[in-house]
mmCIF file of C-alpha atoms in Angstrom:
data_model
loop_
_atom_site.group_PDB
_atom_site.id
_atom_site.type_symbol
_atom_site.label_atom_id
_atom_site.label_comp_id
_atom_site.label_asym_id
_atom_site.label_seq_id
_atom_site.Cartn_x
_atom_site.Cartn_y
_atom_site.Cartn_z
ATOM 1 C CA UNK A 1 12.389 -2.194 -22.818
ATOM 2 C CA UNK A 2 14.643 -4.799 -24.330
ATOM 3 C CA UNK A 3 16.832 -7.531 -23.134
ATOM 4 C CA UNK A 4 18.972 -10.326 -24.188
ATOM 5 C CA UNK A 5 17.951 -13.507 -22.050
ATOM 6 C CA UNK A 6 20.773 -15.570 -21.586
ATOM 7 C CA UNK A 7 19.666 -18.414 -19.451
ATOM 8 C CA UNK A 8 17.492 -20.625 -19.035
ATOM 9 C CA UNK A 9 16.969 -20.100 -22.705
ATOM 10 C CA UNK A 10 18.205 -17.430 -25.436
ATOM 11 C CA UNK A 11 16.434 -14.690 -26.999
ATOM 12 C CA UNK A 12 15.080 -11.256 -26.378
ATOM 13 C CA UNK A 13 12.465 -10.435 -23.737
ATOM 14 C CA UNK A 14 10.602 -7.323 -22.658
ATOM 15 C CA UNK A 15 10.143 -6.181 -19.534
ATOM 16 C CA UNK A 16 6.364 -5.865 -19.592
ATOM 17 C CA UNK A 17 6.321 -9.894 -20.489
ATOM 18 C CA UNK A 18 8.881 -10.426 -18.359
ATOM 19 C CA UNK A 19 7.208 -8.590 -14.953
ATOM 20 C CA UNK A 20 4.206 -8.547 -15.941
ATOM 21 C CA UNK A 21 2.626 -11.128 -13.161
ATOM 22 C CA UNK A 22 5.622 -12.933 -11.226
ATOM 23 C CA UNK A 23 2.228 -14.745 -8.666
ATOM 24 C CA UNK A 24 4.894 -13.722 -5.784
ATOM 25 C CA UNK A 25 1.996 -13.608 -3.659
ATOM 26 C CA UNK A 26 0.749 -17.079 -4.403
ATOM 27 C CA UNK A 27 4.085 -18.426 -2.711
ATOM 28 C CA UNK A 28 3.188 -17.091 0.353
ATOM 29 C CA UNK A 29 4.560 -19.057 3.742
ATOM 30 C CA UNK A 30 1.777 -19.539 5.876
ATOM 31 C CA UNK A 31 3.559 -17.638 8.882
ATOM 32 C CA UNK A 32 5.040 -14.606 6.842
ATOM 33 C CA UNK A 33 4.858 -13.073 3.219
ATOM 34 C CA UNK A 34 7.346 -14.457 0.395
ATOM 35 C CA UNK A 35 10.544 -12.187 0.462
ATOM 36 C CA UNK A 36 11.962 -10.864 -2.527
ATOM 37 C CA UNK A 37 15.524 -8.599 -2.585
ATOM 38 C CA UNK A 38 16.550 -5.988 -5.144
ATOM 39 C CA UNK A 39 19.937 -4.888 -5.315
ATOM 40 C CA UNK A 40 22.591 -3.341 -7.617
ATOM 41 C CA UNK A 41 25.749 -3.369 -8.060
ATOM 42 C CA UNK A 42 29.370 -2.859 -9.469
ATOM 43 C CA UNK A 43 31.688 -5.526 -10.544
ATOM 44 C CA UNK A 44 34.020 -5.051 -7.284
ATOM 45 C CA UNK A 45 30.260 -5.443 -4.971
ATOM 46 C CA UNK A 46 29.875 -1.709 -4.252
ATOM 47 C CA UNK A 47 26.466 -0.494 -4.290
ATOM 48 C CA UNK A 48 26.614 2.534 -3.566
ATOM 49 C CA UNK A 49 28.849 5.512 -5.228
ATOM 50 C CA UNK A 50 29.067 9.161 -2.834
ATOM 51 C CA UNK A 51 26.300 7.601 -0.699
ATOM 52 C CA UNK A 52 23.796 6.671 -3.487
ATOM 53 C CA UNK A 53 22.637 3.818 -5.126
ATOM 54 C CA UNK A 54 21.621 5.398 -8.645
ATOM 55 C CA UNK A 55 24.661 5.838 -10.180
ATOM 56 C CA UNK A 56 25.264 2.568 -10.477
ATOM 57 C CA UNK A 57 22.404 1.029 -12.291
ATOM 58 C CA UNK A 58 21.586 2.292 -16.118
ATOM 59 C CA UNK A 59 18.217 2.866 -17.712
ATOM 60 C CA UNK A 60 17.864 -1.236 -17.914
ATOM 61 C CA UNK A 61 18.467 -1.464 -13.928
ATOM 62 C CA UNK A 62 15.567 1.270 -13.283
ATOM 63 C CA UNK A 63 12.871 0.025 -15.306
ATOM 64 C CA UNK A 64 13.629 -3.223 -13.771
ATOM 65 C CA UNK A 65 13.584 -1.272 -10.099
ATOM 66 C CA UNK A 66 10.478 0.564 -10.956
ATOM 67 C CA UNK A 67 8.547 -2.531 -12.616
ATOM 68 C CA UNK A 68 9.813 -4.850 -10.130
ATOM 69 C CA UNK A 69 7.608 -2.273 -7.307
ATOM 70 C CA UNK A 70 4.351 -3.346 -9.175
ATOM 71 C CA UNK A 71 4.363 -7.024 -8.268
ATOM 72 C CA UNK A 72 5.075 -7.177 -4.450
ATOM 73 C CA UNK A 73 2.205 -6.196 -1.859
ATOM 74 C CA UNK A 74 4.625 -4.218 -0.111
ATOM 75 C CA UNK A 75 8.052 -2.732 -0.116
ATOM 76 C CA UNK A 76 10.466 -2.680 2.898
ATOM 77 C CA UNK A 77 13.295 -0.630 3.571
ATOM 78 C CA UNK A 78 15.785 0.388 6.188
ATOM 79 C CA UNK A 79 15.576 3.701 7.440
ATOM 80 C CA UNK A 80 19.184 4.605 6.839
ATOM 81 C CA UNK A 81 18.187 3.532 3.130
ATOM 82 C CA UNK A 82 14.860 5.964 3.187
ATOM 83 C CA UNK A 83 17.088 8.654 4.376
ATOM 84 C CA UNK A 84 20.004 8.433 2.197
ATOM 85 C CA UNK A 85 18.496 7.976 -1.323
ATOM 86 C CA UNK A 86 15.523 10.517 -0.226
ATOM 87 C CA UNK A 87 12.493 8.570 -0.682
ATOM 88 C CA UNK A 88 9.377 9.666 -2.171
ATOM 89 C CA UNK A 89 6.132 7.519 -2.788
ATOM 90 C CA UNK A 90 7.009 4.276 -4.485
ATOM 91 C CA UNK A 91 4.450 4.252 -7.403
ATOM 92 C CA UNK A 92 3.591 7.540 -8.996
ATOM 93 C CA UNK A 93 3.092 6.692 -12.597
ATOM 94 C CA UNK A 94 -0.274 5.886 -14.187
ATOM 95 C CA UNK A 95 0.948 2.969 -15.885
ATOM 96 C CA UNK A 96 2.989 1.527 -13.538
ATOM 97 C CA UNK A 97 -0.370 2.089 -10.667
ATOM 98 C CA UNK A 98 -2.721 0.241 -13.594
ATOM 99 C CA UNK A 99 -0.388 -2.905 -13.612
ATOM 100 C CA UNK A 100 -0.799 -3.436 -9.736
ATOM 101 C CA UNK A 101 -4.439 -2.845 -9.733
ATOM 102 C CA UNK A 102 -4.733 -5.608 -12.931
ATOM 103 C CA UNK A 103 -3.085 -8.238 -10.759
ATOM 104 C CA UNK A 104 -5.266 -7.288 -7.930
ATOM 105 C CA UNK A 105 -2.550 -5.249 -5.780
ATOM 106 C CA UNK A 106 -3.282 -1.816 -4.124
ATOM 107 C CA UNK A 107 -2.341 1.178 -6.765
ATOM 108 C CA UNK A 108 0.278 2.446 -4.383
ATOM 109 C CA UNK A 109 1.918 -0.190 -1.859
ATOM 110 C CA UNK A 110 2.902 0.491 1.516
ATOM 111 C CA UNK A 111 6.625 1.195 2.966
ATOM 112 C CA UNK A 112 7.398 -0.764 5.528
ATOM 113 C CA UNK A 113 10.039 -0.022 7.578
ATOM 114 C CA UNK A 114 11.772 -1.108 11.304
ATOM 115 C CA UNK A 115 14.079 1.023 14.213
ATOM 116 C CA UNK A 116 15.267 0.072 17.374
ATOM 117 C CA UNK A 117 16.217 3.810 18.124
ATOM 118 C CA UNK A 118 12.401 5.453 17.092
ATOM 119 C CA UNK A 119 14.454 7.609 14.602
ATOM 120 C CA UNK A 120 12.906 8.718 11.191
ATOM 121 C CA UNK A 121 13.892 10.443 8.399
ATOM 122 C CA UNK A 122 10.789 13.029 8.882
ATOM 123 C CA UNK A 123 12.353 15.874 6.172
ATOM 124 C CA UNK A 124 11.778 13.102 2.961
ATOM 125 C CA UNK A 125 9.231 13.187 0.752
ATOM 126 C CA UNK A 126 7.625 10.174 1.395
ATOM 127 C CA UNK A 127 6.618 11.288 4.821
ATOM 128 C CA UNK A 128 5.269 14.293 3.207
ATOM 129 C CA UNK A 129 2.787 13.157 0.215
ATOM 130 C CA UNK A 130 -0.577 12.553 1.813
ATOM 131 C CA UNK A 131 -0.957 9.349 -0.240
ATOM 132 C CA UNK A 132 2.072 6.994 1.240
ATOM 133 C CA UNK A 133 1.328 4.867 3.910
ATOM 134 C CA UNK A 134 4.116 4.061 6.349
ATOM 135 C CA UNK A 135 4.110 0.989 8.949
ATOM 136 C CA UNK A 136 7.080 1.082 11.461
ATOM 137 C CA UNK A 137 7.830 -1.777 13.652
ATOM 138 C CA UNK A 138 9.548 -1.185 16.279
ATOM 139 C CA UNK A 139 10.581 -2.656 20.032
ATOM 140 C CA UNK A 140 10.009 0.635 21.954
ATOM 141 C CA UNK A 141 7.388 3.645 22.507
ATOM 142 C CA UNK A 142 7.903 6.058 20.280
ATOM 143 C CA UNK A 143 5.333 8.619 18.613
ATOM 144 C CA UNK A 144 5.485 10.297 15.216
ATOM 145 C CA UNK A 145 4.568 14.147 15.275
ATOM 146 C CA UNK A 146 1.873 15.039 12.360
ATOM 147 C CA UNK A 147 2.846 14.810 8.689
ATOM 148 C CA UNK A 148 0.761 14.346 5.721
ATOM 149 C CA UNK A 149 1.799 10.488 5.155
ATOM 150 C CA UNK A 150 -0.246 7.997 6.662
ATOM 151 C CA UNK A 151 1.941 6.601 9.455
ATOM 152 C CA UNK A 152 1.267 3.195 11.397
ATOM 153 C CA UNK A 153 3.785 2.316 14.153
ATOM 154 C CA UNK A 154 3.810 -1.229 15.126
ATOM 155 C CA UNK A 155 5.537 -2.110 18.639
ATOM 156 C CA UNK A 156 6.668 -5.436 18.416
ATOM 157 C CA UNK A 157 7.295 -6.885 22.405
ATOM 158 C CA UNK A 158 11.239 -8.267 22.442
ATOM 159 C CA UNK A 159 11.544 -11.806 23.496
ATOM 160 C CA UNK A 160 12.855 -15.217 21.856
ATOM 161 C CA UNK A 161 11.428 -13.845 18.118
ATOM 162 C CA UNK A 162 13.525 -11.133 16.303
ATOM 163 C CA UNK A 163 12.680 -8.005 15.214
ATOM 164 C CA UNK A 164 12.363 -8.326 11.422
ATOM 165 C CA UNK A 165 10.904 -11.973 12.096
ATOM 166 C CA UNK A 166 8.256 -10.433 13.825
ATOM 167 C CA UNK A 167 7.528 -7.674 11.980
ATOM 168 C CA UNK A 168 6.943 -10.423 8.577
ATOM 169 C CA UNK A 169 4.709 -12.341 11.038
ATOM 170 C CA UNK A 170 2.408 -9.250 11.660
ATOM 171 C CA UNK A 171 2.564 -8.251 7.955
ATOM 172 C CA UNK A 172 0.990 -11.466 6.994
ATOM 173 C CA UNK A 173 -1.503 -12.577 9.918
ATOM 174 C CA UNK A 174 -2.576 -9.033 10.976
ATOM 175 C CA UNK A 175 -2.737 -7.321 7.515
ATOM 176 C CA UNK A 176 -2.486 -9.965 4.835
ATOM 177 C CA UNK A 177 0.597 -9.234 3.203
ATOM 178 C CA UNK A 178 1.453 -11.845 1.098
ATOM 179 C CA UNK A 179 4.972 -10.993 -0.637
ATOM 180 C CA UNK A 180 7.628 -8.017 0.548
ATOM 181 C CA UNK A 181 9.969 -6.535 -1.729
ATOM 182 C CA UNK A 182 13.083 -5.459 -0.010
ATOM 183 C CA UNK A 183 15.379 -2.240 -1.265
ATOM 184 C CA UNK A 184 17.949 -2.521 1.393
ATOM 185 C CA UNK A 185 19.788 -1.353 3.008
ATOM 186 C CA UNK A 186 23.114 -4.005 3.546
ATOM 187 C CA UNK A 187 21.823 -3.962 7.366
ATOM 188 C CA UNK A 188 18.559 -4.899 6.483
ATOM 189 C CA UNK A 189 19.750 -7.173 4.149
ATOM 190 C CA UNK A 190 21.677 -8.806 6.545
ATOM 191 C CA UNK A 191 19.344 -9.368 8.882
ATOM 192 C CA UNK A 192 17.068 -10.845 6.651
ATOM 193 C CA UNK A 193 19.590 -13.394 5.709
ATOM 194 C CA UNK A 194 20.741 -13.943 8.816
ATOM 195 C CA UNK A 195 17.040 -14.612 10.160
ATOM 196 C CA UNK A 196 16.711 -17.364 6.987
ATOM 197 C CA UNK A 197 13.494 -14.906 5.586
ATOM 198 C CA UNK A 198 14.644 -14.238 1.471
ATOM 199 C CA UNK A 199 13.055 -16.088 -0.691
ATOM 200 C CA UNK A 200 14.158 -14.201 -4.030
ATOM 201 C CA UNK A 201 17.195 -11.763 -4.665
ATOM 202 C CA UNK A 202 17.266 -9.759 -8.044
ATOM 203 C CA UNK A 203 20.752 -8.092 -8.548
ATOM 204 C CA UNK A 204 22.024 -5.713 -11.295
ATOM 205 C CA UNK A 205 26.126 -6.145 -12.117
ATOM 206 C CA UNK A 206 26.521 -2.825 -13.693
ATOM 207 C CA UNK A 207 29.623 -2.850 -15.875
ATOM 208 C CA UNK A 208 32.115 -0.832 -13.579
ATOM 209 C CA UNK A 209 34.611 -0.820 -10.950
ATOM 210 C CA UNK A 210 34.259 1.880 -7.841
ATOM 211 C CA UNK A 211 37.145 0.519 -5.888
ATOM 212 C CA UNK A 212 37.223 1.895 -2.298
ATOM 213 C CA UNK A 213 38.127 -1.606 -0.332
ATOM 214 C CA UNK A 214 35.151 -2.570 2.142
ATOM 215 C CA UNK A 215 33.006 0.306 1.468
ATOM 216 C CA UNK A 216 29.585 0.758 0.347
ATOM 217 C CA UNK A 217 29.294 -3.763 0.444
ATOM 218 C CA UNK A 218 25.964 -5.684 -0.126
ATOM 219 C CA UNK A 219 25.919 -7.226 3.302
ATOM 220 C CA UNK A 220 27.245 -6.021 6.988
ATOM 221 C CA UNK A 221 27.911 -8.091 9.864
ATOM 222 C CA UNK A 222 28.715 -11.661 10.917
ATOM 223 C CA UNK A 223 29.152 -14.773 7.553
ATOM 224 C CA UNK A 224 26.194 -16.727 6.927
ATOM 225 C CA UNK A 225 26.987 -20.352 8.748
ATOM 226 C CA UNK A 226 26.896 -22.384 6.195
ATOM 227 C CA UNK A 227 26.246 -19.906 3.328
ATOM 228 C CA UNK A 228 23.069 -20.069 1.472
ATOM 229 C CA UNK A 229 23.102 -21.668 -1.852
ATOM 230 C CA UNK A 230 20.929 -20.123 -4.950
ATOM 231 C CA UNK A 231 19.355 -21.315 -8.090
ATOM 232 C CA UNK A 232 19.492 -19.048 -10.832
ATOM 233 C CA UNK A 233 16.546 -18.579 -12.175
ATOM 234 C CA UNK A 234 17.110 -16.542 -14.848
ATOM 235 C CA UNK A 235 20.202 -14.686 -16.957
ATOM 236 C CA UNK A 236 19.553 -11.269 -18.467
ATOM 237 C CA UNK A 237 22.073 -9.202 -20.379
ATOM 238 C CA UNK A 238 21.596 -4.974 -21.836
ATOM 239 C CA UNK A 239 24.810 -2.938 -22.956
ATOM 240 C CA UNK A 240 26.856 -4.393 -20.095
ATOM 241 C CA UNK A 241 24.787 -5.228 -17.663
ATOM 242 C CA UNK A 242 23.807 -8.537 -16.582
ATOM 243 C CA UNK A 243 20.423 -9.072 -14.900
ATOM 244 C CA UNK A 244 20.220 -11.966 -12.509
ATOM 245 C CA UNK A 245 17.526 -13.724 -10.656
ATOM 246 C CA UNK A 246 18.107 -16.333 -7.986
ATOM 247 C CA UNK A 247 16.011 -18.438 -5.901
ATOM 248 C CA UNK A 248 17.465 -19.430 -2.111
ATOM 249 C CA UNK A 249 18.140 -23.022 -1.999
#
């Protein structure tokens, strides 16, 4: 698929040259896996519209979102997220499973997810397709009755580290994760940014307004103190919608 690149240079790209190897994993930190965000959404910051996310993006925004899942090692997502847009196994297409195994990635990555309360979404379909693998961190006991996903539950012990902090610092020493690709949701986000661990953040400004005030917003929580400064990194432009990729300062 097509694009107009608008910065740093002009001209038209495709999304196979364009995603075709972003090295994510080569930028590794030594104590947890490069971070990279993926968001959409309107011109007034909703990103969300009755709940879900995929009525805001447009065929440009989900063959970014679906070739975007090929380069990172693993994806992670809050489990209001999993629950709300109904997950399913993040790579099911040949094509899109022959691009991770070229660059040396597993065909299928794994979802990695994190609860305080031990609550999961059990009725999705990603808990129910024998080929997803699942790791959960959380900070109490909890155990997952039998379904056909592989599912890992990581307890992480609370102390001075946080939770999500943590869970990146198992990722990479205990299983060699080397770059994270995060869906959301705006709690997860938050904490993230809050916890100083993105790296990357991809957003989608779909050409529309939802209106609805405070609802549905990118981010929850307390202000970043100071706020984190980007680099944009690159400028991308389809029937509207403007592609953007920033590095964190």
């Amino acid at each position: 698929m097509e694009f107009t690149r608008l910065f740093p240079s002009a001209g038209v790209v495709d999304t196979a040259e364009l995603l075709g190897d972003l090295g994510l994993g080569a930028r590794a930190h030594a104590d947890r896996p490069y971070v990279v965000t993926n968001f959409a959404a309107t011109v007034d910051g909703r990103i969300a519209i009755d709940g879900r996310s995929g009525g805001i993006g447009d065929d440009g925004d989900h063959d970014l979102f679906r070739r975007l899942r090929t380069q990172g090692d693993a994806l992670l997502v809050g489990t209001g997220t999993i629950a709300q847009e109904e997950y399913s196994r993040p790579i099911r297409r040949a094509d899109l499973r022959a691009i991770r195994e070229r660059i040396g990635l597993e065909p299928v990555p794994p979802l990695v997810t994190v609860t305080r309360s031990g609550r999961l979404p059990l009725e999705i379909p990603l808990f129910h397709d024998p080929e997803a693998h699942v790791i959960v961190y959380t900070t109490i006991e909890m155990a997952v009755p039998d379904v056909p996903a592989r599912v890992e539950v990581v307890r992480l012990e609370e102390g001075d580290r946080p939770l999500l902090t943590g869970a990146l610092r198992d990722l990479r020493r205990a299983r060699g994760i080397r770059s994270v690709l995060c869906e959301g949701g705006p709690a997860l986000l938050s904490g993230l940014l809050h916890e100083r661990l993105v790296d990357e953040l991809f957003l989608t400004v779909a050409p529309l307004l939802a209106g609805g005030g405070s609802a549905d917003p990118m981010t929850t929580g307390a202000p970043l103190t100071p706020p984190d400064a980007l680099e944009l990194l690159w400028a991308l432009e389809r029937r509207g919608s403007l592609y953007l990729r920033y590095r964190v300062r």
